[in-house]
Amino acid sequence: MTWDSQLWRTAQRIEAAYLKCRGLPQALDVPWYAWQKLTAACRWAAEAERRGWRHAGARQREQLGRDLDYLLSDLRALRSSLESRQRNKLPTAGELYAELVAAEDEFGDVVVDDFELYVTTDPITLDGIYLGPFEIRLKLSRLDEPDPYRVVAVEPHPAQSSVDTTHPHVHNERICLGEGKAAVTAALAEGRLADLFQLINRVLHSYGEGSAYVELDRWHGTPCSECDQSLDEDDLYSCRGCDCALCGECVRVCDCGTAACHDCATHCYGCEETTCAGCLAACSDCEEEFCASCLEEGLCHACQAAEEERAAEREAELEAELAAEFGGDETEAAVHAARLGEVIVLARPRHHRNRRLRNLGRR
Ligand SMILES: [Zn+2]
Ligand SMILES: [Zn+2]
Ligand SMILES: [Zn+2]
Ligand SMILES: [Zn+2]
Ligand SMILES: [Zn+2]
């Protein structure tokens, strides 16, 4: 392996970036104070015993126990801060140089510009859909942030429904790493840059159905579930019944705006217009379902006409009966008939009118 001085300068720059982001670790805090308290308590306890002060000796021994506990807890804190310093050890320029060499082996080139270090992946094709190569870019000034990397499409082939989605798992240059996230975070913390690029590259080469920003089978638009024409998400309707996607030509829409597919659509029994279940009501006579404009006072047009016909028949029958009862006196019969007419007019609504007609007939 030949020495690459440019790569070495890059490694030094990254080392400085890590140092700047994370800062120098805090000094280790030795528990002097607890130690001094403990030694003083020891002295006093010995003195009390020597002089035969029983009460004072017992008190000092209790104090000694408490001071020992303080010291032990301070010592444990010191131990764990030492461990965390070891865990958060900053990578050295030498280690970073080795990482850059490994990344170069994998990706061909490692480039650093003003703010970012990046590699470029192979052109990526998933499930027959060409997405092109991607740059995995690490922001050197933000190494302490949760995800200081972005993924940039070199020749973008975004989803039809979203120009910002250049890969099923990349939206607005942010990659969704799913279960790989923990491994990437650990690699970043330890300065394992070659691992970091490789882990992200692996996610870019895979497709997790169900966890994508845009699923691959909808990459070129969403097909209408009835005619199969692919359209933008924004131009599609969704069936209220089964949630399927529908184009403007296949969708059936109720006056209230509810959309339905062929299978889920309900219709008015009268005018046959698409009417959602919520806007249908049953005729109180025939019990078929109708839209609002095909019902009047709870009856459909046909039932209304039938009822009017029946009423007219009864009226005619009654007139004939009255005429027979009053013999040839046509004037009186006419007066009765006219009164009957008034009753009929006054006795709305219709179903009440019929009852009255029946009662009149009986009298
Ligand atoms: Zn369609
Ligand atoms: Zn449906
Ligand atoms: Zn109707
Ligand atoms: Zn409706
Ligand atoms: Zn009816």
Short mmCIF file of C-alpha atoms and ligand atoms in Angstrom, two decimals:
data_model
loop_
_atom_site.label_atom_id
_atom_site.label_comp_id
_atom_site.label_asym_id
_atom_site.label_seq_id
_atom_site.Cartn_x
_atom_site.Cartn_y
_atom_site.Cartn_z
CA MET A 1 0.00 0.00 0.00
CA THR A 2 1.53 3.31 -1.06
CA TRP A 3 1.33 6.25 1.29
CA ASP A 4 -1.34 8.74 0.22
CA SER A 5 -0.52 12.14 1.68
CA GLN A 6 -3.78 13.69 0.55
CA LEU A 7 -5.74 10.94 2.31
CA TRP A 8 -3.62 11.52 5.41
CA ARG A 9 -4.52 15.23 5.39
CA THR A 10 -8.19 14.24 5.10
CA ALA A 11 -7.78 11.87 8.07
CA GLN A 12 -6.25 14.69 10.11
CA ARG A 13 -9.11 16.96 9.16
CA ILE A 14 -11.66 14.37 10.29
CA GLU A 15 -9.76 13.82 13.54
CA ALA A 16 -9.95 17.59 14.17
CA ALA A 17 -13.67 17.53 13.29
CA TYR A 18 -14.31 14.75 15.84
CA LEU A 19 -12.37 16.67 18.48
CA LYS A 20 -14.23 19.89 17.73
CA CYS A 21 -17.64 18.22 17.88
CA ARG A 22 -17.10 16.19 20.98
CA GLY A 23 -14.62 18.41 22.82
CA LEU A 24 -12.04 17.23 25.33
CA PRO A 25 -13.36 14.80 27.93
CA GLN A 26 -13.91 16.14 31.43
CA ALA A 27 -11.08 15.64 33.94
CA LEU A 28 -11.51 12.63 36.24
CA ASP A 29 -12.84 13.68 39.62
CA VAL A 30 -10.82 12.04 42.42
CA PRO A 31 -12.86 11.92 45.71
CA TRP A 32 -10.40 13.79 47.95
CA TYR A 33 -13.04 15.33 50.16
CA ALA A 34 -14.75 12.01 51.01
CA TRP A 35 -11.31 10.53 51.73
CA GLN A 36 -10.38 13.35 54.10
CA LYS A 37 -13.68 13.06 55.96
CA LEU A 38 -13.15 9.35 56.33
CA THR A 39 -9.59 9.66 57.72
CA ALA A 40 -10.78 12.31 60.22
CA ALA A 41 -13.64 10.02 61.36
CA CYS A 42 -11.11 7.17 61.80
CA ARG A 43 -8.91 9.36 63.98
CA TRP A 44 -11.80 10.45 66.20
CA ALA A 45 -13.07 6.90 66.64
CA ALA A 46 -9.58 5.71 67.75
CA GLU A 47 -9.24 8.64 70.12
CA ALA A 48 -12.68 7.93 71.74
CA GLU A 49 -11.76 4.29 72.25
CA ARG A 50 -8.36 5.17 73.76
CA ARG A 51 -10.03 7.45 76.31
CA GLY A 52 -12.75 4.92 77.10
CA TRP A 53 -15.62 7.25 75.97
CA ARG A 54 -18.22 4.63 75.17
CA HIS A 55 -21.04 6.88 73.93
CA ALA A 56 -18.75 9.10 71.86
CA GLY A 57 -17.01 5.96 70.48
CA ALA A 58 -20.34 4.47 69.32
CA ARG A 59 -21.32 7.79 67.57
CA GLN A 60 -17.96 8.00 65.81
CA ARG A 61 -18.26 4.42 64.55
CA GLU A 62 -21.68 5.26 63.02
CA GLN A 63 -20.19 8.36 61.38
CA LEU A 64 -17.33 6.23 60.06
CA GLY A 65 -19.84 3.86 58.40
CA ARG A 66 -21.60 6.77 56.63
CA ASP A 67 -18.30 8.29 55.46
CA LEU A 68 -17.23 4.92 54.07
CA ASP A 69 -20.47 4.68 52.06
CA TYR A 70 -19.87 8.18 50.59
CA LEU A 71 -16.37 7.26 49.57
CA LEU A 72 -17.50 3.99 47.98
CA SER A 73 -20.18 5.72 45.90
CA ASP A 74 -17.69 8.40 44.76
CA LEU A 75 -15.26 5.65 43.77
CA ARG A 76 -17.93 3.86 41.75
CA ALA A 77 -18.74 7.12 39.91
CA LEU A 78 -15.02 7.53 39.12
CA ARG A 79 -14.89 3.96 37.76
CA SER A 80 -17.87 4.45 35.45
CA SER A 81 -16.63 7.81 34.13
CA LEU A 82 -13.33 6.11 33.28
CA GLU A 83 -15.26 3.40 31.38
CA SER A 84 -17.31 5.93 29.44
CA ARG A 85 -14.12 7.81 28.46
CA GLN A 86 -12.81 4.56 27.04
CA ARG A 87 -16.05 3.95 25.15
CA ASN A 88 -16.10 7.50 23.72
CA LYS A 89 -12.45 7.48 22.82
CA LEU A 90 -11.90 9.73 19.82
CA PRO A 91 -10.51 8.02 16.72
CA THR A 92 -6.93 8.96 15.93
CA ALA A 93 -5.75 10.25 12.55
CA GLY A 94 -3.97 6.92 12.02
CA GLU A 95 -7.17 4.92 12.58
CA LEU A 96 -9.14 7.29 10.36
CA TYR A 97 -6.52 6.98 7.61
CA ALA A 98 -6.95 3.19 7.66
CA GLU A 99 -10.73 3.66 7.44
CA LEU A 100 -10.38 5.98 4.43
CA VAL A 101 -8.13 3.46 2.67
CA ALA A 102 -10.71 0.71 3.29
CA ALA A 103 -13.51 2.96 1.99
CA GLU A 104 -11.46 3.72 -1.13
CA ASP A 105 -11.06 -0.02 -1.74
CA GLU A 106 -14.80 -0.44 -1.53
CA PHE A 107 -16.06 2.62 -3.38
CA GLY A 108 -13.16 3.57 -5.65
CA ASP A 109 -12.84 7.11 -4.37
CA VAL A 110 -13.29 9.04 -1.14
CA VAL A 111 -13.76 12.74 -1.70
CA VAL A 112 -13.76 15.62 0.74
CA ASP A 113 -15.16 19.03 -0.18
CA ASP A 114 -15.68 22.13 1.95
CA PHE A 115 -18.00 20.54 4.48
CA GLU A 116 -18.52 16.90 3.62
CA LEU A 117 -16.73 13.63 3.11
CA TYR A 118 -18.41 11.39 0.56
CA VAL A 119 -18.32 8.20 -1.49
CA THR A 120 -20.40 7.26 -4.51
CA THR A 121 -22.25 3.95 -4.81
CA ASP A 122 -22.69 1.79 -7.90
CA PRO A 123 -25.78 2.53 -9.99
CA ILE A 124 -28.63 0.90 -8.09
CA THR A 125 -31.54 -1.02 -9.61
CA LEU A 126 -34.23 -2.45 -7.32
CA ASP A 127 -36.98 -4.80 -8.55
CA GLY A 128 -36.22 -3.75 -12.12
CA ILE A 129 -36.46 -0.03 -11.34
CA TYR A 130 -33.30 1.96 -12.13
CA LEU A 131 -32.54 4.51 -9.41
CA GLY A 132 -28.97 5.42 -10.43
CA PRO A 133 -25.88 5.94 -8.22
CA PHE A 134 -25.99 7.79 -4.89
CA GLU A 135 -23.49 9.87 -2.94
CA ILE A 136 -23.30 9.06 0.78
CA ARG A 137 -22.23 12.35 2.34
CA LEU A 138 -20.96 12.80 5.89
CA LYS A 139 -21.19 16.35 7.33
CA LEU A 140 -17.88 16.90 9.12
CA SER A 141 -19.10 19.81 11.23
CA ARG A 142 -21.99 17.79 12.63
CA LEU A 143 -20.39 14.54 13.73
CA ASP A 144 -22.04 14.87 17.14
CA GLU A 145 -25.59 15.00 15.70
CA PRO A 146 -27.86 11.91 15.52
CA ASP A 147 -27.57 11.54 11.72
CA PRO A 148 -24.93 13.77 10.20
CA TYR A 149 -25.19 12.11 6.81
CA ARG A 150 -27.31 12.60 3.72
CA VAL A 151 -27.84 10.54 0.61
CA VAL A 152 -27.88 12.41 -2.69
CA ALA A 153 -29.04 10.88 -5.98
CA VAL A 154 -26.40 11.56 -8.66
CA GLU A 155 -28.87 11.09 -11.52
CA PRO A 156 -32.25 11.23 -9.76
CA HIS A 157 -35.05 8.90 -10.82
CA PRO A 158 -37.60 9.90 -8.19
CA ALA A 159 -40.98 8.36 -7.56
CA GLN A 160 -43.71 9.82 -9.74
CA SER A 161 -45.70 10.83 -6.68
CA SER A 162 -42.79 12.60 -4.92
CA VAL A 163 -39.76 14.30 -6.51
CA ASP A 164 -38.07 14.30 -3.09
CA THR A 165 -38.18 10.52 -2.85
CA THR A 166 -35.19 9.32 -4.89
CA HIS A 167 -35.07 5.83 -3.37
CA PRO A 168 -37.73 3.84 -1.48
CA HIS A 169 -35.78 4.58 1.72
CA VAL A 170 -34.55 8.10 0.92
CA HIS A 171 -36.70 11.20 1.24
CA ASN A 172 -35.37 14.77 1.18
CA GLU A 173 -31.83 13.28 1.16
CA ARG A 174 -32.49 11.62 4.52
CA ILE A 175 -32.18 7.87 4.64
CA CYS A 176 -34.40 5.68 6.79
CA LEU A 177 -31.99 3.02 8.09
CA GLY A 178 -34.57 0.97 9.98
CA GLU A 179 -32.85 -1.70 12.03
CA GLY A 180 -29.44 -0.68 10.64
CA LYS A 181 -29.58 2.60 12.52
CA ALA A 182 -27.90 1.35 15.72
CA ALA A 183 -24.98 -0.15 13.81
CA VAL A 184 -24.45 3.08 11.83
CA THR A 185 -24.58 5.17 15.01
CA ALA A 186 -21.97 2.92 16.68
CA ALA A 187 -19.70 3.03 13.62
CA LEU A 188 -19.92 6.83 13.57
CA ALA A 189 -19.16 7.15 17.29
CA GLU A 190 -16.07 4.95 16.96
CA GLY A 191 -14.84 6.57 13.75
CA ARG A 192 -15.31 3.37 11.71
CA LEU A 193 -16.06 5.34 8.55
CA ALA A 194 -15.61 2.46 6.07
CA ASP A 195 -18.22 0.48 8.06
CA LEU A 196 -20.52 3.49 8.13
CA PHE A 197 -20.42 3.91 4.34
CA GLN A 198 -20.81 0.16 3.81
CA LEU A 199 -23.81 -0.11 6.14
CA ILE A 200 -25.59 2.76 4.40
CA ASN A 201 -24.65 1.34 1.00
CA ARG A 202 -26.22 -1.99 2.04
CA VAL A 203 -29.49 -0.26 2.93
CA LEU A 204 -29.46 1.50 -0.44
CA HIS A 205 -29.07 -1.87 -2.17
CA SER A 206 -32.04 -3.38 -0.37
CA TYR A 207 -35.75 -2.82 -0.39
CA GLY A 208 -37.93 -3.36 2.66
CA GLU A 209 -41.50 -3.57 1.49
CA GLY A 210 -43.82 -1.91 3.96
CA SER A 211 -41.17 0.42 5.37
CA ALA A 212 -40.59 2.50 2.22
CA TYR A 213 -41.47 6.16 1.68
CA VAL A 214 -42.89 5.08 -1.70
CA GLU A 215 -43.32 1.38 -2.46
CA LEU A 216 -41.60 0.19 -5.64
CA ASP A 217 -44.83 -1.11 -7.18
CA ARG A 218 -46.07 2.49 -7.01
CA TRP A 219 -42.81 4.09 -8.16
CA HIS A 220 -44.21 5.05 -11.53
CA GLY A 221 -47.52 6.16 -10.03
CA THR A 222 -50.40 4.35 -8.44
CA PRO A 223 -52.57 2.19 -10.69
CA CYS A 224 -56.34 2.70 -10.65
CA SER A 225 -57.77 -0.50 -9.20
CA GLU A 226 -60.37 -0.69 -11.97
CA CYS A 227 -58.73 0.39 -15.26
CA ASP A 228 -55.03 -0.05 -14.18
CA GLN A 229 -54.02 3.38 -15.47
CA SER A 230 -51.08 4.74 -13.37
CA LEU A 231 -51.57 8.15 -11.84
CA ASP A 232 -50.12 10.57 -9.30
CA GLU A 233 -51.33 9.99 -5.76
CA ASP A 234 -52.91 13.49 -5.84
CA ASP A 235 -55.06 12.67 -8.86
CA LEU A 236 -56.56 9.55 -7.32
CA TYR A 237 -59.68 9.01 -5.29
CA SER A 238 -59.89 6.51 -2.50
CA CYS A 239 -62.93 4.29 -2.10
CA ARG A 240 -64.64 4.95 1.25
CA GLY A 241 -65.61 1.28 1.45
CA CYS A 242 -62.44 -0.70 0.65
CA ASP A 243 -59.75 2.06 0.38
CA CYS A 244 -58.77 1.10 -3.17
CA ALA A 245 -57.34 3.80 -5.49
CA LEU A 246 -59.54 5.03 -8.35
CA CYS A 247 -59.00 7.36 -11.29
CA GLY A 248 -61.42 10.19 -12.06
CA GLU A 249 -63.15 8.13 -14.72
CA CYS A 250 -63.74 4.99 -12.67
CA VAL A 251 -64.72 6.60 -9.39
CA ARG A 252 -68.39 6.89 -8.40
CA VAL A 253 -69.12 9.95 -6.29
CA CYS A 254 -72.17 10.67 -4.18
CA ASP A 255 -73.52 14.27 -4.05
CA CYS A 256 -72.03 14.54 -0.55
CA GLY A 257 -68.54 13.88 -1.98
CA THR A 258 -68.11 10.28 -0.80
CA ALA A 259 -66.17 8.22 -3.37
CA ALA A 260 -66.74 4.52 -4.01
CA CYS A 261 -65.50 1.78 -6.33
CA HIS A 262 -67.75 -0.37 -8.49
CA ASP A 263 -68.08 -3.05 -5.81
CA CYS A 264 -68.72 -0.73 -2.90
CA ALA A 265 -71.00 1.82 -4.61
CA THR A 266 -74.67 1.92 -3.62
CA HIS A 267 -77.37 3.42 -5.82
CA CYS A 268 -80.72 5.14 -5.48
CA TYR A 269 -83.44 2.67 -6.44
CA GLY A 270 -85.31 5.43 -8.26
CA CYS A 271 -82.88 7.56 -10.31
CA GLU A 272 -80.06 4.97 -10.15
CA GLU A 273 -77.51 7.71 -9.33
CA THR A 274 -74.57 6.68 -7.11
CA THR A 275 -75.58 7.53 -3.57
CA CYS A 276 -73.57 6.56 -0.48
CA ALA A 277 -75.21 4.47 2.20
CA GLY A 278 -75.29 7.49 4.51
CA CYS A 279 -77.35 9.52 2.03
CA LEU A 280 -79.86 6.75 1.20
CA ALA A 281 -83.16 6.40 3.05
CA ALA A 282 -85.87 3.74 2.77
CA CYS A 283 -89.32 4.55 1.40
CA SER A 284 -91.77 3.98 4.27
CA ASP A 285 -94.10 2.05 1.96
CA CYS A 286 -92.07 -0.15 -0.43
CA GLU A 287 -88.91 -0.06 1.76
CA GLU A 288 -86.54 0.31 -1.22
CA GLU A 289 -83.65 2.79 -0.71
CA PHE A 290 -83.74 6.21 -2.36
CA CYS A 291 -81.70 9.41 -2.58
CA ALA A 292 -83.06 12.59 -0.97
CA SER A 293 -84.47 13.99 -4.22
CA CYS A 294 -86.38 10.78 -4.96
CA LEU A 295 -88.21 10.79 -1.61
CA GLU A 296 -90.99 13.12 -0.51
CA GLU A 297 -92.39 12.91 2.98
CA GLY A 298 -90.81 9.49 3.33
CA LEU A 299 -92.37 8.06 0.16
CA CYS A 300 -90.80 7.36 -3.21
CA HIS A 301 -92.44 8.81 -6.35
CA ALA A 302 -94.07 5.49 -7.31
CA CYS A 303 -95.55 4.90 -3.86
CA GLN A 304 -96.71 8.51 -3.81
CA ALA A 305 -98.49 8.14 -7.18
CA ALA A 306 -100.08 4.84 -6.09
CA GLU A 307 -101.37 6.45 -2.92
CA GLU A 308 -102.78 9.43 -4.81
CA GLU A 309 -104.50 7.07 -7.20
CA ARG A 310 -106.06 5.13 -4.33
CA ALA A 311 -107.24 8.37 -2.73
CA ALA A 312 -108.84 9.55 -5.97
CA GLU A 313 -110.62 6.24 -6.30
CA ARG A 314 -111.99 6.48 -2.80
CA GLU A 315 -113.11 10.04 -3.44
CA ALA A 316 -115.00 9.01 -6.55
CA GLU A 317 -116.63 6.10 -4.71
CA LEU A 318 -117.75 8.41 -1.94
CA GLU A 319 -119.21 10.92 -4.36
CA ALA A 320 -121.17 8.13 -6.02
CA GLU A 321 -122.46 6.91 -2.62
CA LEU A 322 -123.54 10.41 -1.63
CA ALA A 323 -125.28 10.95 -4.93
CA ALA A 324 -127.21 7.69 -4.40
CA GLU A 325 -128.14 8.65 -0.79
CA PHE A 326 -129.54 12.07 -1.63
CA GLY A 327 -131.43 10.71 -4.63
CA GLY A 328 -132.03 13.22 -7.36
CA ASP A 329 -131.10 16.21 -5.18
CA GLU A 330 -127.93 16.99 -6.98
CA THR A 331 -127.44 20.36 -5.27
CA GLU A 332 -127.24 18.82 -1.79
CA ALA A 333 -125.02 16.02 -3.02
CA ALA A 334 -122.77 18.65 -4.57
CA VAL A 335 -122.64 20.63 -1.29
CA HIS A 336 -121.64 17.48 0.61
CA ALA A 337 -119.07 16.66 -2.01
CA ALA A 338 -117.66 20.21 -1.78
CA ARG A 339 -117.48 19.94 2.05
CA LEU A 340 -115.76 16.61 1.61
CA GLY A 341 -113.27 18.40 -0.66
CA GLU A 342 -112.59 20.96 2.09
CA VAL A 343 -112.01 18.18 4.58
CA ILE A 344 -109.65 16.52 2.16
CA VAL A 345 -107.68 19.75 1.65
CA LEU A 346 -107.56 20.55 5.38
CA ALA A 347 -106.59 17.04 6.36
CA ARG A 348 -102.97 17.06 5.19
CA PRO A 349 -100.61 15.22 5.52
CA ARG A 350 -101.57 12.64 3.05
CA HIS A 351 -101.76 9.48 5.20
CA HIS A 352 -104.05 11.30 7.66
CA ARG A 353 -106.18 12.45 4.76
CA ASN A 354 -106.72 8.83 3.75
CA ARG A 355 -107.74 7.79 7.23
CA ARG A 356 -110.30 10.60 7.34
CA LEU A 357 -111.58 9.61 3.97
CA ARG A 358 -112.07 6.11 5.26
CA ASN A 359 -113.92 7.40 8.34
CA LEU A 360 -116.13 9.64 6.24
CA GLY A 361 -116.95 6.67 4.04
CA ARG A 362 -118.02 4.66 7.08
CA ARG A 363 -120.41 7.31 8.42
ZN ZN B 1 -59.74 3.90 -13.62
ZN ZN B 2 -64.49 -0.20 -2.76
ZN ZN B 3 -82.64 9.04 -6.67
ZN ZN B 4 -73.56 10.59 0.25
ZN ZN B 5 -91.73 3.32 -2.31
#
